[in-house]
mmCIF file of C-alpha atoms in Angstrom:
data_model
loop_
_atom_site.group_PDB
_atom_site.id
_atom_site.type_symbol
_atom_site.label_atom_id
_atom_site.label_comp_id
_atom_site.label_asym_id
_atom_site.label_seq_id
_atom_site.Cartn_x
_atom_site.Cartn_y
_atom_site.Cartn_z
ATOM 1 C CA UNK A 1 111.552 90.777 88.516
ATOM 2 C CA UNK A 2 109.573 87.747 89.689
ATOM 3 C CA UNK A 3 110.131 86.827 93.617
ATOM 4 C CA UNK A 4 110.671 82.840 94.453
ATOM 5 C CA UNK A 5 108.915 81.677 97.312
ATOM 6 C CA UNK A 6 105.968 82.702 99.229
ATOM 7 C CA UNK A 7 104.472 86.041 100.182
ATOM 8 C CA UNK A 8 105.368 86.909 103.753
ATOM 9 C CA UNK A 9 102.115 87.737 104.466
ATOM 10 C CA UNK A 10 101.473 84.166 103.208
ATOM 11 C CA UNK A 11 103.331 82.931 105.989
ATOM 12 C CA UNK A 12 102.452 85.649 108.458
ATOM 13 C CA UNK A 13 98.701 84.049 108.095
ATOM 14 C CA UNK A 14 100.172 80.881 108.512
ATOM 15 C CA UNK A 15 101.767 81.231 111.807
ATOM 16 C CA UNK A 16 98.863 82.961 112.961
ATOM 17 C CA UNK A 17 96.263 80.197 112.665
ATOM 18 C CA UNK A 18 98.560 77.693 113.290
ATOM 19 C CA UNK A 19 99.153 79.433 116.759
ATOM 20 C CA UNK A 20 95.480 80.112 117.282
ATOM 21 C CA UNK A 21 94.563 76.138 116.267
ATOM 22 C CA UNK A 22 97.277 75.542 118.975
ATOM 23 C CA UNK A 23 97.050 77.896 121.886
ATOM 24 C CA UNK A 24 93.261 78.272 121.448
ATOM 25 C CA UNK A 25 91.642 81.453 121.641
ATOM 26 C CA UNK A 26 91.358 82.022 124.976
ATOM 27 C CA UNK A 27 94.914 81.388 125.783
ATOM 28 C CA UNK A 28 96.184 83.637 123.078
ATOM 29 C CA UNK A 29 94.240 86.540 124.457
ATOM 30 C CA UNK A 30 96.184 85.801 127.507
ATOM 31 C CA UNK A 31 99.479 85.831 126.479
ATOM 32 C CA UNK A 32 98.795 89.242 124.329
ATOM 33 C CA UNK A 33 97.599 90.494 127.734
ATOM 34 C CA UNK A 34 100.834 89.209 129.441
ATOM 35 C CA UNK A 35 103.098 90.668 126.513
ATOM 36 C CA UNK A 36 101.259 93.808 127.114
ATOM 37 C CA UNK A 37 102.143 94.054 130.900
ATOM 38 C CA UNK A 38 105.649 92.637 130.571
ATOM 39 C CA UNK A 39 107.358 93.368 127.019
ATOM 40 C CA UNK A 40 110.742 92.538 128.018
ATOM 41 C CA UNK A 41 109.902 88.852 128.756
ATOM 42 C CA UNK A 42 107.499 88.283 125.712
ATOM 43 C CA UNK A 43 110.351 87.784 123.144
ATOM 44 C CA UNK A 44 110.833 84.953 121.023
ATOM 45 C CA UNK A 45 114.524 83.531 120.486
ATOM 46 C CA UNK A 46 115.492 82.528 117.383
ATOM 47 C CA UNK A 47 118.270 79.470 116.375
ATOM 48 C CA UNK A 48 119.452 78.550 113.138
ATOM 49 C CA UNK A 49 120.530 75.179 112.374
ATOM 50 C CA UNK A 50 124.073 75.470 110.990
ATOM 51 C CA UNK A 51 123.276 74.788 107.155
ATOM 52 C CA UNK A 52 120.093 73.742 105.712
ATOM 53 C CA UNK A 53 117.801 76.767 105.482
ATOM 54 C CA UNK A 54 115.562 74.770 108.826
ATOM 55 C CA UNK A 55 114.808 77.779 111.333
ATOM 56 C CA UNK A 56 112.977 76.991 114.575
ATOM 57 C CA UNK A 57 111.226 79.621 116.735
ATOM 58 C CA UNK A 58 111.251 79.024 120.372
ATOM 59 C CA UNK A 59 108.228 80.538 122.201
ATOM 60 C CA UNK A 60 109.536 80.765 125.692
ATOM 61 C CA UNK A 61 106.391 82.514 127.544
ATOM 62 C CA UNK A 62 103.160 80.921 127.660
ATOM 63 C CA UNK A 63 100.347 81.466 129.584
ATOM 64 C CA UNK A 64 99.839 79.483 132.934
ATOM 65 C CA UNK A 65 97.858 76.306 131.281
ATOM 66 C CA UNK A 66 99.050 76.513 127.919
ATOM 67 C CA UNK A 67 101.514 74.854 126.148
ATOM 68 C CA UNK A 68 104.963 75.775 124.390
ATOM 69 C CA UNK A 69 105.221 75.435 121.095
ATOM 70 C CA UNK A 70 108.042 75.025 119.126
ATOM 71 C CA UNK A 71 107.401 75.798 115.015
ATOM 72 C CA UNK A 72 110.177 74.801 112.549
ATOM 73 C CA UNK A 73 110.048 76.222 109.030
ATOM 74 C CA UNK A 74 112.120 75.124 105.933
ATOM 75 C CA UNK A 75 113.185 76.683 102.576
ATOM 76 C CA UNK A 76 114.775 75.816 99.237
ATOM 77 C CA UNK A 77 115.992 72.620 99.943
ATOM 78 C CA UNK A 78 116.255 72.473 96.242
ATOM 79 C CA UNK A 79 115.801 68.409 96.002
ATOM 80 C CA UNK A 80 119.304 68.013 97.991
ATOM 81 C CA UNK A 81 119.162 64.853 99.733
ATOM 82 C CA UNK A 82 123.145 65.253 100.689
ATOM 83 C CA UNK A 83 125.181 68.033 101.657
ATOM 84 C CA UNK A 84 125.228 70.662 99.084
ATOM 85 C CA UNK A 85 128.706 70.761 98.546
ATOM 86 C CA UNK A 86 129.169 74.087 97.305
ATOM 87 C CA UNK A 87 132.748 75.044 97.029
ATOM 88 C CA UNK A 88 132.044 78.824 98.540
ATOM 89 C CA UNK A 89 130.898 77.675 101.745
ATOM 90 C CA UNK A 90 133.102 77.344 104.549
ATOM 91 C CA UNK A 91 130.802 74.809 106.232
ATOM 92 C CA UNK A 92 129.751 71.950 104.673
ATOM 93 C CA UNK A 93 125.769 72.554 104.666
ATOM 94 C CA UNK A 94 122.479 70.637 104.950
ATOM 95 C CA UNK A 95 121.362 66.995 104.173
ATOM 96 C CA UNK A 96 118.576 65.365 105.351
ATOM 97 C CA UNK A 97 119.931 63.158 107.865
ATOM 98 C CA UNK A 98 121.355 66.175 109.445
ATOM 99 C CA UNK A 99 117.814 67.901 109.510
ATOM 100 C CA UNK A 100 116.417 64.830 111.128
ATOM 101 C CA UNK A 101 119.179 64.617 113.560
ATOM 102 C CA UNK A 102 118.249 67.874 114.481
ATOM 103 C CA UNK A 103 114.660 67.356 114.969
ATOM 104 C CA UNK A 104 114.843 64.412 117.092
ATOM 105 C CA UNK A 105 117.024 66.283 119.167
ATOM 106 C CA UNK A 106 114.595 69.400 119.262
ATOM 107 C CA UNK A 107 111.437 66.921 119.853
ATOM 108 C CA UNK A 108 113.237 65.818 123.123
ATOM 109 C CA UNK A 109 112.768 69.694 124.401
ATOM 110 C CA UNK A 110 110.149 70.382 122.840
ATOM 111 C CA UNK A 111 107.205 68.086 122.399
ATOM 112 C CA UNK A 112 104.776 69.966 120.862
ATOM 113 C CA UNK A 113 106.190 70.792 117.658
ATOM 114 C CA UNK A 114 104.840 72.257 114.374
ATOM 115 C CA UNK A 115 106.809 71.283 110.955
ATOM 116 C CA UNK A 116 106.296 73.630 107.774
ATOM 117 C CA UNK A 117 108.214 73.763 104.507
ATOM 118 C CA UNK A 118 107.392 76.597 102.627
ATOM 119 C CA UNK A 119 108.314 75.255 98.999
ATOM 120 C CA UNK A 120 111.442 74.632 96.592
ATOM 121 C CA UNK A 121 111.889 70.822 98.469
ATOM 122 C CA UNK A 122 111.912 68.358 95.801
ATOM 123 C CA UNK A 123 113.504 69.499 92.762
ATOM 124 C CA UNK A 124 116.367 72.528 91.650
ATOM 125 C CA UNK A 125 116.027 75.032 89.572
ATOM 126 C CA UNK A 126 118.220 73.564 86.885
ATOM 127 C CA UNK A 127 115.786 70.356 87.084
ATOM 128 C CA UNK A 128 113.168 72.167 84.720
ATOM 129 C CA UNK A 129 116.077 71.937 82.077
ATOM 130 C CA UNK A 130 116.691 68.340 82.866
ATOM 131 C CA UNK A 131 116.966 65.504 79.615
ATOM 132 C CA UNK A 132 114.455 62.986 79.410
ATOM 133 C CA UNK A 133 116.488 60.178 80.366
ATOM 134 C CA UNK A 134 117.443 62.471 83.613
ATOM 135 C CA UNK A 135 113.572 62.547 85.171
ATOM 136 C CA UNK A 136 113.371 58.781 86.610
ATOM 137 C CA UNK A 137 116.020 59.683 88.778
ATOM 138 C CA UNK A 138 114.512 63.032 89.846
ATOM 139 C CA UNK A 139 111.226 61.248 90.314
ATOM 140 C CA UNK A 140 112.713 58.898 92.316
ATOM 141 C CA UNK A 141 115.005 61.321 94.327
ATOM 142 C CA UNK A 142 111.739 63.327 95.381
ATOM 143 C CA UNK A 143 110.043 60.053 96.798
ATOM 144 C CA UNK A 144 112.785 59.423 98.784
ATOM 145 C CA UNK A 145 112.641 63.184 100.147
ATOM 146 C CA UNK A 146 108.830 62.539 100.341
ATOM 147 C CA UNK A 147 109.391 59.718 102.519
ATOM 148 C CA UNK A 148 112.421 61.575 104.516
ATOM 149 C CA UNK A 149 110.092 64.300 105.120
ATOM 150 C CA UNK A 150 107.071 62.080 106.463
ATOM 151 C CA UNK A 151 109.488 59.901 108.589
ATOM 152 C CA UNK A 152 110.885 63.622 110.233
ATOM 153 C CA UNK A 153 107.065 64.816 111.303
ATOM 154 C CA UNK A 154 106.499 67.035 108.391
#
């Protein structure tokens, strides 16, 4: 059986350089030391936006000097520019403008603020089937996620 979606060591590496890029080396070493010396107040808390498969992870210790960063990662958004509108769900989930909503209220809090999407964005998985005459209109759909997704920091 064939997995969809990255490796999580994939994303594992990820997070770690993007943390060492950010933090720098030195203060990294620091906050492992602080973690080390206080383990109770070196958790991470995580949120989940109600819907759309956007996670962020709060850091909330740093290091005296460094800076708090806040790293948001997406998942199978599948091309869906709407809500999904799947008739099993309770909650009416996703769409972009609720994704951006959510990041401009997230940037006021936290400034420093890494996007990733980690695949599946701009097309289903029934959009490999689709009929000729069906593609312009996926083509076009993706540019408009394209340009969603450049207008929300990504």
């Amino acid at each position: 059986m064939r997995r969809s979606g990255p490796a999580p060591w994939t994303l594992f590496a990820t997070l770690a350089w993007i943390t060492v890029v950010a933090f720098g080396l030195e203060a990294v070493s620091r906050s492992i030391a602080s973690a080390q010396t206080d383990p109770a107040g070196a958790g991470a808390t995580d949120e989940v936006a109600p819907g759309d498969g956007f996670k962020p992870a709060i850091v909330e210790t740093a290091p005296d000097g460094a800076r708090k960063l806040l790293l948001g990662y997406g998942i199978n958004n599948y091309g869906y520019i709407d809500v999904c509108g799947c008739k099993h769900k309770k909650i009416r989930q996703g769409s972009i403008t609720r994704r951006a909503s959510l990041l401009r209220q997230l940037r006021i809090h936290h400034p420093h603020m890494v996007l990733i999407d980690a695949g599946n964005t701009l097309f289903g998985r029934e959009d490999r089937t689709a009929k000729d005459h069906e593609r312009p209109q996926l083509i076009e759909k993706a540019k408009v996620l394209v340009e969603a997704y450049n207008r929300m920091g990504y």
